[in-house]
């Protein structure tokens, strides 16, 4: 009896398992194929000497032309085939082509360096190996026979070419050159420094402002939910819209900030906020170079992402039981004491998780900096460097190598994140 | 110490609100009227401090009706301190100046009045003084936050309604010019739709985003249900790999996808985007929906099984109708991600007939296209998102906080 029950349960659980897999596997397969496979492909590409131009595989370009047409009065004509290797880097192998010769036409002479034959009204040419950029031609002399009529145009069918070419993406040619190149470039360490600087200050800034905002919005007042929605605007609107309005706001020639500062005599000359790497600042007679564009980019990051931290921290604050505050109030705790001894211990977990999460995403951020400065003026982070290497210098391999570096950083951060988030379920 | 005394608090609050409102309202005055006003914080600093001082002494006698008197006193103080010329600008307009000063006075007075509630003139307890400082900080902070959040949007909208000439003439003049008729304000928008194919971009963006939403829901609802409700081996592994996948940034995927899509001929096509977008949104959707499904009581499922429903029927007939709000919020969120997406659209699309809005606006960012067109494009891209957001803010906020969010 008992055995039967067990067996029934196991049948049910097997059914459940099957259903579960049939529900989740298609989703997982789709995501994996668009995320994990490209990720692996990125590793693959990072070890390859591949540039943007190599994405078009080498091709044989073959053109057929007819000189002097056959006609009732003209008995002789020439067909010319011209071929060329489209690639300037890779050779073509086992090249051959064939072309049908109409029945009314007889080939009298073949002028070629290659092995060309006529078999059953068909021209077959074996060209063998063609070097990069190499070209050549094959000329046939033709005449007409009795069955010739006006429709027998030698060009009525296109020649069919066959060849083998290397696809650099799938070939087994590997190199360490990409990694060597990016690590030895003097700018790489600057880029890394800028990345970490941007990530750290962007994350901390957004968190602090978010914490402050959460405290402010936590107090109940008229129109609070409206204000809460309003403060999320920077986060929900398209990055492209807000980035360009910042650029226009701080434009050196027609930007409002510069015009205002000049009119109010705060500054004499307009400042190029997003285009100037350093500006000299002197405090107490001590002069130093202030990284202006980088700071502006960080400000943008904080402005755009403080709503997110604010939302999460507010949600956590509102889940704190209110009676402990009431008890503290009765005991005479001041507001600051309440914040320090009651709120902070409740919030510290979510703040830690938010810090790590935001750290990872800020590290991965590409759009914002790319749109604001294009990575110029000392704001090039690793992510912008991927674009720069792969698409501006068109060295896909080097770009992929930078992406690998990003991924390794990400892996380290994620391991830390997962350890933390298990403690603090979010 | 001196900062525990009510009288110090009164003067501090008066002068800080004085400076604060003077700066903000002068800038607003410059931007909305186009007048060249100068900013001098001294008058408001003194007037604010004085009004705080007067208030703390006479607060016992203040009744509701006397607010007007205090506003008038503040106004007179500002005029008095500046010898009757608060904004010594060039194109003076006394009437507008008076209105500005009045508004400034009203704001200063209300702020001072609210922050100094229940503060007496003498020494304050630690509790009272902390309350005061927090109130002051709260007020200043709230208004600063709102302004900082809104200014870029304000600039965006106002610039898009200006014309080239007036922008060059005076960049600070963002006042609306109705003299050439109402439709003339929207000339940049008309231009964008007429000459820059924005109707095509809009249609493409809507198409790609809506298809992305459907594909995402189609795949993530069953997946999330399985993760939330069913028992199967390696469930934990699936759950954590979902989180890990959505930590992977697009920039790491863009090179291989670009390379492979180029060779397959998918690159310069909307179909390519429709393949890529759901893969980046499904993990978020899975995560959000899984959280929601697991809050549904499992007794309903058990009851349904007893009544003879299969698991699949439960998903469609019970779980989905019950979690409509969650599905709506996920759908909107996914729509938002797809609509705002920039990197893949920028990399993949070359043909102007296939541009999405993000890609189209990038193409406006050149020296040949005037900046009010660019801003009009930005407004066009933002409006649908704002509508969704305002209409369904509550849904969205609960959705955002229940499953963490991709930035």
Short mmCIF file of N, CA and C in Angstrom, two decimals, chain A residues 16-17 19-21 23-24 27-28 30-31 34-35 38-39 41-42 45 52 55 167 169 213 216 219 221 225 227-238 240-242 244-246 248-249 254 256 259-260 263-264 303 305 311-312 329 333-337 357 361 364-367 370-371 383 386-387 390-391 396 399-400 410 414 418 426, chain B residues 27 30 36-37 39 126-127 130 134 138 141-142 145-146 148-150 152-153 155-156 171-172 174 219 222-223 226-227 230-233 238 241 244-249 251-253 255-259 262-263 275 279 282 287 311 333 336 340 342-343 346-347 358 362 365 371 374-375 378 381-382 385-386 389 393 397 400-401 404-407:
data_model
loop_
_atom_site.label_atom_id
_atom_site.label_comp_id
_atom_site.label_asym_id
_atom_site.label_seq_id
_atom_site.Cartn_x
_atom_site.Cartn_y
_atom_site.Cartn_z
N UNK A 16 5.68 16.44 -13.39
CA UNK A 16 5.91 17.84 -13.06
C UNK A 16 7.27 18.29 -13.62
N UNK A 17 8.23 17.38 -13.45
CA UNK A 17 9.57 17.69 -13.92
C UNK A 17 9.57 17.90 -15.43
N UNK A 19 7.05 18.72 -17.34
CA UNK A 19 6.36 19.95 -17.68
C UNK A 19 7.26 21.15 -17.42
N UNK A 20 7.92 21.12 -16.27
CA UNK A 20 8.78 22.25 -15.91
C UNK A 20 9.85 22.46 -16.97
N UNK A 21 10.47 21.35 -17.39
CA UNK A 21 11.51 21.51 -18.42
C UNK A 21 10.92 21.99 -19.72
N UNK A 23 8.51 23.91 -20.07
CA UNK A 23 8.17 25.33 -19.97
C UNK A 23 9.41 26.21 -19.98
N UNK A 24 10.46 25.74 -19.30
CA UNK A 24 11.60 26.64 -19.12
C UNK A 24 12.66 26.49 -20.20
N UNK A 27 12.71 28.90 -23.32
CA UNK A 27 13.14 30.23 -22.90
C UNK A 27 14.65 30.26 -22.71
N UNK A 28 15.14 29.26 -21.98
CA UNK A 28 16.57 29.23 -21.69
C UNK A 28 17.36 29.10 -22.98
N UNK A 30 16.60 30.04 -26.00
CA UNK A 30 16.59 31.30 -26.75
C UNK A 30 17.60 32.28 -26.15
N UNK A 31 17.51 32.42 -24.83
CA UNK A 31 18.39 33.39 -24.18
C UNK A 31 19.85 32.97 -24.31
N UNK A 34 21.36 33.71 -27.69
CA UNK A 34 21.66 35.11 -28.03
C UNK A 34 22.63 35.72 -27.03
N UNK A 35 22.79 35.10 -25.86
CA UNK A 35 23.70 35.69 -24.88
C UNK A 35 24.97 34.87 -24.70
N UNK A 38 27.13 34.24 -28.20
CA UNK A 38 27.95 35.41 -28.55
C UNK A 38 29.06 35.67 -27.55
N UNK A 39 28.77 35.38 -26.27
CA UNK A 39 29.80 35.58 -25.27
C UNK A 39 31.02 34.71 -25.57
N UNK A 41 31.65 33.41 -28.48
CA UNK A 41 32.18 33.89 -29.76
C UNK A 41 33.09 35.09 -29.55
N UNK A 42 32.76 35.87 -28.54
CA UNK A 42 33.59 37.03 -28.26
C UNK A 42 35.00 36.60 -27.84
N UNK A 45 36.73 35.51 -31.01
CA UNK A 45 37.16 36.62 -31.86
C UNK A 45 38.36 37.35 -31.25
N UNK A 52 37.29 44.84 -39.30
CA UNK A 52 35.90 45.04 -39.73
C UNK A 52 35.72 44.63 -41.20
N UNK A 55 34.91 40.97 -42.44
CA UNK A 55 33.58 40.35 -42.27
C UNK A 55 32.99 39.98 -43.61
N UNK A 167 36.95 31.73 -44.40
CA UNK A 167 36.16 32.68 -43.64
C UNK A 167 36.93 32.89 -42.35
N UNK A 169 36.32 34.26 -39.73
CA UNK A 169 35.59 34.04 -38.48
C UNK A 169 35.67 32.58 -38.04
N UNK A 213 17.20 61.40 -1.02
CA UNK A 213 15.87 61.57 -1.61
C UNK A 213 14.85 60.68 -0.91
N UNK A 216 13.74 62.23 2.17
CA UNK A 216 12.87 63.38 1.94
C UNK A 216 11.47 62.93 1.54
N UNK A 219 8.82 61.36 4.22
CA UNK A 219 7.93 62.20 5.01
C UNK A 219 6.64 62.40 4.22
N UNK A 221 3.59 64.22 2.73
CA UNK A 221 3.17 65.59 2.44
C UNK A 221 2.25 65.54 1.23
N UNK A 225 3.04 61.30 -3.92
CA UNK A 225 3.18 60.27 -4.95
C UNK A 225 3.46 60.90 -6.32
N UNK A 227 5.27 63.67 -6.71
CA UNK A 227 6.71 64.00 -6.67
C UNK A 227 7.55 62.73 -6.88
N UNK A 228 7.10 61.64 -6.25
CA UNK A 228 7.85 60.39 -6.39
C UNK A 228 7.93 59.99 -7.87
N UNK A 229 6.80 60.13 -8.57
CA UNK A 229 6.80 59.82 -9.99
C UNK A 229 7.71 60.75 -10.78
N UNK A 230 7.63 62.03 -10.42
CA UNK A 230 8.42 63.05 -11.10
C UNK A 230 9.91 62.76 -10.99
N UNK A 231 10.33 62.35 -9.79
CA UNK A 231 11.76 62.13 -9.56
C UNK A 231 12.28 60.92 -10.33
N UNK A 232 11.35 60.10 -10.87
CA UNK A 232 11.81 58.95 -11.65
C UNK A 232 12.01 59.28 -13.13
N UNK A 233 11.60 60.48 -13.52
CA UNK A 233 11.71 60.86 -14.93
C UNK A 233 13.09 60.60 -15.55
N UNK A 234 14.17 61.02 -14.90
CA UNK A 234 15.47 60.82 -15.55
C UNK A 234 15.75 59.36 -15.83
N UNK A 235 15.26 58.49 -14.98
CA UNK A 235 15.55 57.07 -15.17
C UNK A 235 14.74 56.47 -16.31
N UNK A 236 13.46 56.87 -16.43
CA UNK A 236 12.62 56.19 -17.43
C UNK A 236 12.73 56.78 -18.83
N UNK A 237 13.20 58.01 -18.97
CA UNK A 237 13.18 58.56 -20.33
C UNK A 237 14.36 58.03 -21.14
N UNK A 238 14.23 58.07 -22.47
CA UNK A 238 15.27 57.50 -23.33
C UNK A 238 16.61 58.20 -23.10
N UNK A 240 18.94 58.71 -25.01
CA UNK A 240 19.33 59.58 -26.10
C UNK A 240 18.76 60.98 -25.93
N UNK A 241 17.52 61.05 -25.41
CA UNK A 241 16.87 62.34 -25.21
C UNK A 241 17.55 63.11 -24.10
N UNK A 242 17.76 62.46 -22.95
CA UNK A 242 18.32 63.21 -21.83
C UNK A 242 19.79 63.54 -22.05
N UNK A 244 21.30 64.22 -24.88
CA UNK A 244 21.43 65.37 -25.77
C UNK A 244 20.93 66.65 -25.11
N UNK A 245 19.92 66.55 -24.22
CA UNK A 245 19.53 67.81 -23.58
C UNK A 245 20.61 68.28 -22.60
N UNK A 246 21.34 67.36 -22.01
CA UNK A 246 22.49 67.80 -21.19
C UNK A 246 23.55 68.46 -22.05
N UNK A 248 23.17 70.02 -24.80
CA UNK A 248 22.73 71.35 -25.24
C UNK A 248 22.69 72.33 -24.07
N UNK A 249 22.34 71.81 -22.90
CA UNK A 249 22.31 72.66 -21.70
C UNK A 249 23.70 73.21 -21.39
N UNK A 254 26.09 78.04 -27.21
CA UNK A 254 24.70 78.47 -27.07
C UNK A 254 24.02 77.83 -25.86
N UNK A 256 22.70 77.17 -22.08
CA UNK A 256 22.12 78.09 -21.11
C UNK A 256 23.03 78.28 -19.90
N UNK A 259 25.76 80.74 -20.77
CA UNK A 259 25.24 82.10 -20.95
C UNK A 259 24.87 82.71 -19.61
N UNK A 260 24.24 81.90 -18.74
CA UNK A 260 23.85 82.40 -17.42
C UNK A 260 25.07 82.81 -16.62
N UNK A 263 26.50 85.98 -17.99
CA UNK A 263 25.67 87.15 -17.68
C UNK A 263 25.79 87.53 -16.21
N UNK A 264 25.92 86.53 -15.36
CA UNK A 264 26.03 86.82 -13.93
C UNK A 264 27.47 87.05 -13.50
N UNK A 303 22.73 61.83 -11.84
CA UNK A 303 21.42 62.41 -12.13
C UNK A 303 20.48 61.37 -12.71
N UNK A 305 20.65 58.02 -12.48
CA UNK A 305 20.39 56.77 -11.76
C UNK A 305 20.09 56.92 -10.29
N UNK A 311 14.28 54.64 -5.19
CA UNK A 311 13.09 53.79 -5.21
C UNK A 311 13.28 52.56 -4.32
N UNK A 312 14.44 51.94 -4.45
CA UNK A 312 14.69 50.73 -3.67
C UNK A 312 14.81 51.05 -2.18
N UNK A 329 10.48 57.64 19.80
CA UNK A 329 10.00 59.01 20.00
C UNK A 329 9.61 59.22 21.47
N UNK A 333 14.23 59.92 21.72
CA UNK A 333 15.31 59.89 20.74
C UNK A 333 15.12 61.03 19.74
N UNK A 334 16.19 61.73 19.42
CA UNK A 334 16.08 62.83 18.46
C UNK A 334 16.04 62.24 17.05
N UNK A 335 15.61 63.04 16.07
CA UNK A 335 15.51 62.52 14.70
C UNK A 335 16.82 61.91 14.19
N UNK A 336 17.94 62.57 14.50
CA UNK A 336 19.20 62.04 14.01
C UNK A 336 19.54 60.71 14.66
N UNK A 337 19.24 60.61 15.95
CA UNK A 337 19.47 59.34 16.64
C UNK A 337 18.60 58.25 16.05
N UNK A 357 25.23 46.05 -7.25
CA UNK A 357 24.46 45.97 -8.49
C UNK A 357 24.72 47.18 -9.37
N UNK A 361 26.55 47.60 -13.08
CA UNK A 361 25.91 48.22 -14.25
C UNK A 361 26.58 49.51 -14.67
N UNK A 364 29.47 48.68 -16.69
CA UNK A 364 29.09 48.22 -18.03
C UNK A 364 28.50 49.31 -18.91
N UNK A 365 28.34 50.49 -18.37
CA UNK A 365 27.60 51.54 -19.06
C UNK A 365 28.35 52.01 -20.29
N UNK A 366 27.66 52.06 -21.41
CA UNK A 366 28.30 52.54 -22.62
C UNK A 366 27.59 53.78 -23.17
N UNK A 367 26.28 53.69 -23.27
CA UNK A 367 25.49 54.70 -23.96
C UNK A 367 25.76 56.12 -23.47
N UNK A 370 29.20 57.60 -24.31
CA UNK A 370 29.33 57.67 -25.77
C UNK A 370 28.53 58.84 -26.32
N UNK A 371 27.33 59.05 -25.80
CA UNK A 371 26.49 60.13 -26.31
C UNK A 371 26.96 61.49 -25.82
N UNK A 383 34.27 50.29 -21.73
CA UNK A 383 33.18 49.99 -22.67
C UNK A 383 33.28 50.84 -23.93
N UNK A 386 35.88 49.49 -26.20
CA UNK A 386 35.46 48.37 -27.06
C UNK A 386 34.99 48.93 -28.40
N UNK A 387 34.13 49.92 -28.33
CA UNK A 387 33.60 50.53 -29.56
C UNK A 387 34.73 51.16 -30.37
N UNK A 390 36.96 48.42 -31.94
CA UNK A 390 36.31 47.54 -32.92
C UNK A 390 35.78 48.32 -34.11
N UNK A 391 35.17 49.48 -33.86
CA UNK A 391 34.46 50.13 -34.95
C UNK A 391 35.09 51.42 -35.43
N UNK A 396 38.31 44.49 -35.02
CA UNK A 396 37.32 43.74 -34.24
C UNK A 396 37.97 42.90 -33.16
N UNK A 399 38.89 44.93 -30.14
CA UNK A 399 37.67 45.29 -29.43
C UNK A 399 37.18 44.13 -28.59
N UNK A 400 37.18 42.93 -29.19
CA UNK A 400 36.73 41.75 -28.47
C UNK A 400 37.65 41.48 -27.28
N UNK A 410 33.70 41.75 -14.63
CA UNK A 410 32.30 41.50 -14.32
C UNK A 410 32.13 40.21 -13.52
N UNK A 414 30.42 39.85 -9.99
CA UNK A 414 29.21 39.05 -9.85
C UNK A 414 29.33 38.03 -8.74
N UNK A 418 26.70 37.82 -5.80
CA UNK A 418 25.84 36.69 -5.48
C UNK A 418 26.02 36.27 -4.04
N UNK A 426 16.87 40.10 -2.40
CA UNK A 426 16.17 41.27 -2.95
C UNK A 426 15.14 40.83 -3.97
N UNK B 27 16.70 83.24 -12.03
CA UNK B 27 17.01 82.43 -13.22
C UNK B 27 15.74 82.12 -14.00
N UNK B 30 14.71 85.15 -15.84
CA UNK B 30 15.50 85.36 -17.06
C UNK B 30 15.02 84.44 -18.17
N UNK B 36 17.17 90.73 -19.34
CA UNK B 36 18.52 90.53 -18.82
C UNK B 36 18.58 91.01 -17.39
N UNK B 37 18.16 90.17 -16.47
CA UNK B 37 18.18 90.54 -15.06
C UNK B 37 19.53 90.16 -14.49
N UNK B 39 21.78 88.99 -11.09
CA UNK B 39 21.51 88.25 -9.87
C UNK B 39 22.37 88.81 -8.74
N UNK B 126 17.66 69.69 22.22
CA UNK B 126 18.34 69.05 21.11
C UNK B 126 17.31 68.52 20.11
N UNK B 127 16.22 67.95 20.64
CA UNK B 127 15.17 67.41 19.79
C UNK B 127 14.61 68.50 18.89
N UNK B 130 17.17 69.80 16.27
CA UNK B 130 17.35 68.83 15.18
C UNK B 130 16.16 68.84 14.24
N UNK B 134 16.44 69.63 10.30
CA UNK B 134 15.97 68.65 9.33
C UNK B 134 14.88 69.25 8.45
N UNK B 138 15.13 69.56 4.60
CA UNK B 138 14.09 68.87 3.86
C UNK B 138 13.52 69.78 2.78
N UNK B 141 16.19 70.66 0.20
CA UNK B 141 16.52 69.46 -0.56
C UNK B 141 15.42 69.10 -1.54
N UNK B 142 14.19 69.12 -1.08
CA UNK B 142 13.08 68.70 -1.96
C UNK B 142 13.00 69.59 -3.19
N UNK B 145 15.95 69.04 -5.53
CA UNK B 145 15.84 67.79 -6.27
C UNK B 145 14.85 67.92 -7.43
N UNK B 146 13.70 68.53 -7.13
CA UNK B 146 12.69 68.66 -8.19
C UNK B 146 13.25 69.50 -9.34
N UNK B 148 16.44 70.09 -10.16
CA UNK B 148 17.52 69.42 -10.89
C UNK B 148 16.96 68.34 -11.80
N UNK B 149 15.93 67.65 -11.32
CA UNK B 149 15.33 66.62 -12.15
C UNK B 149 14.67 67.22 -13.38
N UNK B 150 14.01 68.35 -13.19
CA UNK B 150 13.18 68.86 -14.29
C UNK B 150 13.92 69.74 -15.29
N UNK B 152 16.65 69.70 -17.22
CA UNK B 152 16.97 69.22 -18.58
C UNK B 152 15.72 69.00 -19.44
N UNK B 153 14.64 68.55 -18.81
CA UNK B 153 13.41 68.34 -19.58
C UNK B 153 12.81 69.67 -20.02
N UNK B 155 14.48 72.43 -20.55
CA UNK B 155 15.31 72.93 -21.63
C UNK B 155 14.96 72.22 -22.94
N UNK B 156 14.76 70.92 -22.84
CA UNK B 156 14.45 70.11 -24.02
C UNK B 156 13.18 70.61 -24.69
N UNK B 171 20.49 83.05 -26.17
CA UNK B 171 20.26 81.66 -25.76
C UNK B 171 19.45 81.57 -24.47
N UNK B 172 19.44 82.64 -23.69
CA UNK B 172 18.76 82.57 -22.41
C UNK B 172 17.28 82.83 -22.52
N UNK B 174 14.03 81.84 -23.28
CA UNK B 174 13.22 80.66 -23.62
C UNK B 174 11.74 80.98 -23.58
N UNK B 219 7.64 33.88 -23.94
CA UNK B 219 8.65 32.98 -23.40
C UNK B 219 8.78 33.07 -21.89
N UNK B 222 5.60 31.23 -19.18
CA UNK B 222 5.75 29.82 -18.80
C UNK B 222 7.03 29.57 -18.00
N UNK B 223 8.12 30.19 -18.41
CA UNK B 223 9.39 29.99 -17.71
C UNK B 223 9.30 30.43 -16.26
N UNK B 226 7.23 28.05 -14.18
CA UNK B 226 7.98 26.85 -13.82
C UNK B 226 8.95 27.14 -12.68
N UNK B 227 9.64 28.28 -12.77
CA UNK B 227 10.62 28.61 -11.73
C UNK B 227 9.94 28.88 -10.39
N UNK B 230 6.91 24.99 -9.93
CA UNK B 230 7.13 23.56 -10.13
C UNK B 230 8.42 23.13 -9.46
N UNK B 231 8.43 21.83 -9.07
CA UNK B 231 9.67 21.31 -8.50
C UNK B 231 10.40 20.52 -9.56
N UNK B 232 11.63 20.83 -9.76
CA UNK B 232 12.42 20.05 -10.70
C UNK B 232 13.89 20.20 -10.34
N UNK B 233 14.67 19.19 -10.71
CA UNK B 233 16.09 19.26 -10.37
C UNK B 233 16.77 20.44 -11.04
N UNK B 238 18.99 27.14 -12.51
CA UNK B 238 18.29 27.94 -13.52
C UNK B 238 18.06 29.36 -13.01
N UNK B 241 21.22 31.37 -12.86
CA UNK B 241 21.79 31.71 -14.17
C UNK B 241 20.98 32.82 -14.85
N UNK B 244 22.50 35.91 -13.49
CA UNK B 244 23.83 36.13 -14.07
C UNK B 244 23.72 36.63 -15.50
N UNK B 245 22.79 36.05 -16.25
CA UNK B 245 22.68 36.45 -17.65
C UNK B 245 22.31 37.91 -17.76
N UNK B 246 21.46 38.38 -16.81
CA UNK B 246 21.13 39.77 -17.04
C UNK B 246 22.13 40.75 -16.43
N UNK B 247 23.19 40.21 -15.90
CA UNK B 247 24.31 41.09 -15.55
C UNK B 247 25.27 41.25 -16.71
N UNK B 248 25.15 40.42 -17.74
CA UNK B 248 26.07 40.51 -18.88
C UNK B 248 25.73 41.73 -19.72
N UNK B 249 26.68 42.61 -19.94
CA UNK B 249 26.37 43.84 -20.66
C UNK B 249 26.30 43.64 -22.17
N UNK B 251 27.50 45.47 -24.40
CA UNK B 251 28.71 45.84 -25.13
C UNK B 251 29.62 44.62 -25.34
N UNK B 252 29.51 43.62 -24.44
CA UNK B 252 30.31 42.41 -24.61
C UNK B 252 29.74 41.55 -25.74
N UNK B 253 28.44 41.68 -25.97
CA UNK B 253 27.80 40.83 -26.99
C UNK B 253 27.81 41.47 -28.37
N UNK B 255 30.02 42.81 -30.46
CA UNK B 255 30.97 42.48 -31.53
C UNK B 255 30.63 41.14 -32.20
N UNK B 256 30.49 40.05 -31.41
CA UNK B 256 30.14 38.79 -32.08
C UNK B 256 28.78 38.86 -32.79
N UNK B 257 27.81 39.52 -32.19
CA UNK B 257 26.51 39.60 -32.87
C UNK B 257 26.64 40.39 -34.17
N UNK B 258 27.43 41.44 -34.12
CA UNK B 258 27.65 42.24 -35.31
C UNK B 258 28.30 41.38 -36.40
N UNK B 259 29.34 40.63 -35.99
CA UNK B 259 30.08 39.82 -36.96
C UNK B 259 29.17 38.75 -37.57
N UNK B 262 26.29 40.19 -39.63
CA UNK B 262 26.75 40.71 -40.92
C UNK B 262 26.84 39.59 -41.93
N UNK B 263 27.38 38.45 -41.50
CA UNK B 263 27.58 37.36 -42.45
C UNK B 263 26.27 36.68 -42.81
N UNK B 275 15.33 39.76 -32.86
CA UNK B 275 15.96 38.58 -32.26
C UNK B 275 16.72 38.98 -31.00
N UNK B 279 16.04 38.66 -26.12
CA UNK B 279 17.05 37.95 -25.33
C UNK B 279 17.57 38.80 -24.19
N UNK B 282 14.13 39.12 -21.69
CA UNK B 282 13.52 37.93 -21.06
C UNK B 282 14.04 37.70 -19.64
N UNK B 287 12.56 37.30 -14.07
CA UNK B 287 12.85 37.60 -12.68
C UNK B 287 11.66 38.28 -12.01
N UNK B 311 -1.65 21.26 -15.56
CA UNK B 311 -0.77 22.37 -15.17
C UNK B 311 -0.79 23.50 -16.19
N UNK B 333 7.40 47.62 -18.87
CA UNK B 333 8.81 47.79 -18.60
C UNK B 333 9.65 47.32 -19.79
N UNK B 336 9.49 49.75 -22.50
CA UNK B 336 10.37 50.87 -22.21
C UNK B 336 11.82 50.54 -22.58
N UNK B 340 13.76 52.51 -25.53
CA UNK B 340 14.91 53.35 -25.19
C UNK B 340 16.22 52.77 -25.70
N UNK B 342 19.51 51.72 -27.43
CA UNK B 342 20.28 52.56 -28.33
C UNK B 342 21.43 51.81 -28.99
N UNK B 343 22.16 51.00 -28.21
CA UNK B 343 23.40 50.43 -28.71
C UNK B 343 23.21 49.56 -29.95
N UNK B 346 21.96 51.41 -32.96
CA UNK B 346 23.02 52.25 -33.52
C UNK B 346 24.00 51.41 -34.33
N UNK B 347 24.35 50.23 -33.83
CA UNK B 347 25.33 49.40 -34.50
C UNK B 347 24.76 48.71 -35.73
N UNK B 358 15.66 56.04 -31.64
CA UNK B 358 16.98 56.32 -31.06
C UNK B 358 18.00 56.51 -32.17
N UNK B 362 20.09 60.05 -33.35
CA UNK B 362 21.55 60.12 -33.50
C UNK B 362 21.92 60.78 -34.83
N UNK B 365 22.18 64.43 -34.84
CA UNK B 365 23.22 65.07 -34.06
C UNK B 365 24.41 65.44 -34.93
N UNK B 371 19.81 72.71 -33.49
CA UNK B 371 19.60 71.98 -32.24
C UNK B 371 18.14 71.90 -31.83
N UNK B 374 16.91 68.66 -33.03
CA UNK B 374 17.39 67.56 -32.19
C UNK B 374 16.53 67.44 -30.93
N UNK B 375 16.24 68.58 -30.32
CA UNK B 375 15.43 68.56 -29.10
C UNK B 375 13.99 68.14 -29.38
N UNK B 378 14.06 64.56 -29.48
CA UNK B 378 14.14 64.01 -28.13
C UNK B 378 12.76 64.03 -27.46
N UNK B 381 10.64 61.25 -28.77
CA UNK B 381 11.01 59.94 -28.21
C UNK B 381 10.56 59.81 -26.77
N UNK B 382 10.49 60.93 -26.05
CA UNK B 382 10.19 60.86 -24.62
C UNK B 382 8.69 60.77 -24.36
N UNK B 385 6.90 57.39 -23.66
CA UNK B 385 7.37 56.80 -22.40
C UNK B 385 6.74 57.53 -21.22
N UNK B 386 6.64 58.85 -21.32
CA UNK B 386 6.05 59.62 -20.24
C UNK B 386 4.57 59.26 -20.05
N UNK B 389 4.35 56.03 -18.40
CA UNK B 389 4.82 56.13 -17.03
C UNK B 389 3.79 56.82 -16.14
N UNK B 393 2.12 54.49 -13.37
CA UNK B 393 3.27 54.65 -12.49
C UNK B 393 3.25 53.65 -11.33
N UNK B 397 6.19 51.01 -10.51
CA UNK B 397 7.05 51.11 -9.33
C UNK B 397 7.03 49.81 -8.55
N UNK B 400 9.11 47.42 -10.54
CA UNK B 400 10.54 47.70 -10.51
C UNK B 400 11.15 47.24 -9.21
N UNK B 401 10.43 47.47 -8.09
CA UNK B 401 11.05 47.13 -6.82
C UNK B 401 10.93 45.66 -6.50
N UNK B 404 14.69 43.19 -9.23
CA UNK B 404 15.58 44.31 -9.44
C UNK B 404 15.69 44.57 -10.93
N UNK B 405 16.37 45.61 -11.28
CA UNK B 405 16.12 46.22 -12.56
C UNK B 405 17.39 46.41 -13.34
N UNK B 406 17.26 46.26 -14.63
CA UNK B 406 18.43 46.47 -15.48
C UNK B 406 18.57 47.95 -15.78
N UNK B 407 19.79 48.45 -15.66
CA UNK B 407 19.99 49.89 -15.93
C UNK B 407 20.71 50.10 -17.18
#
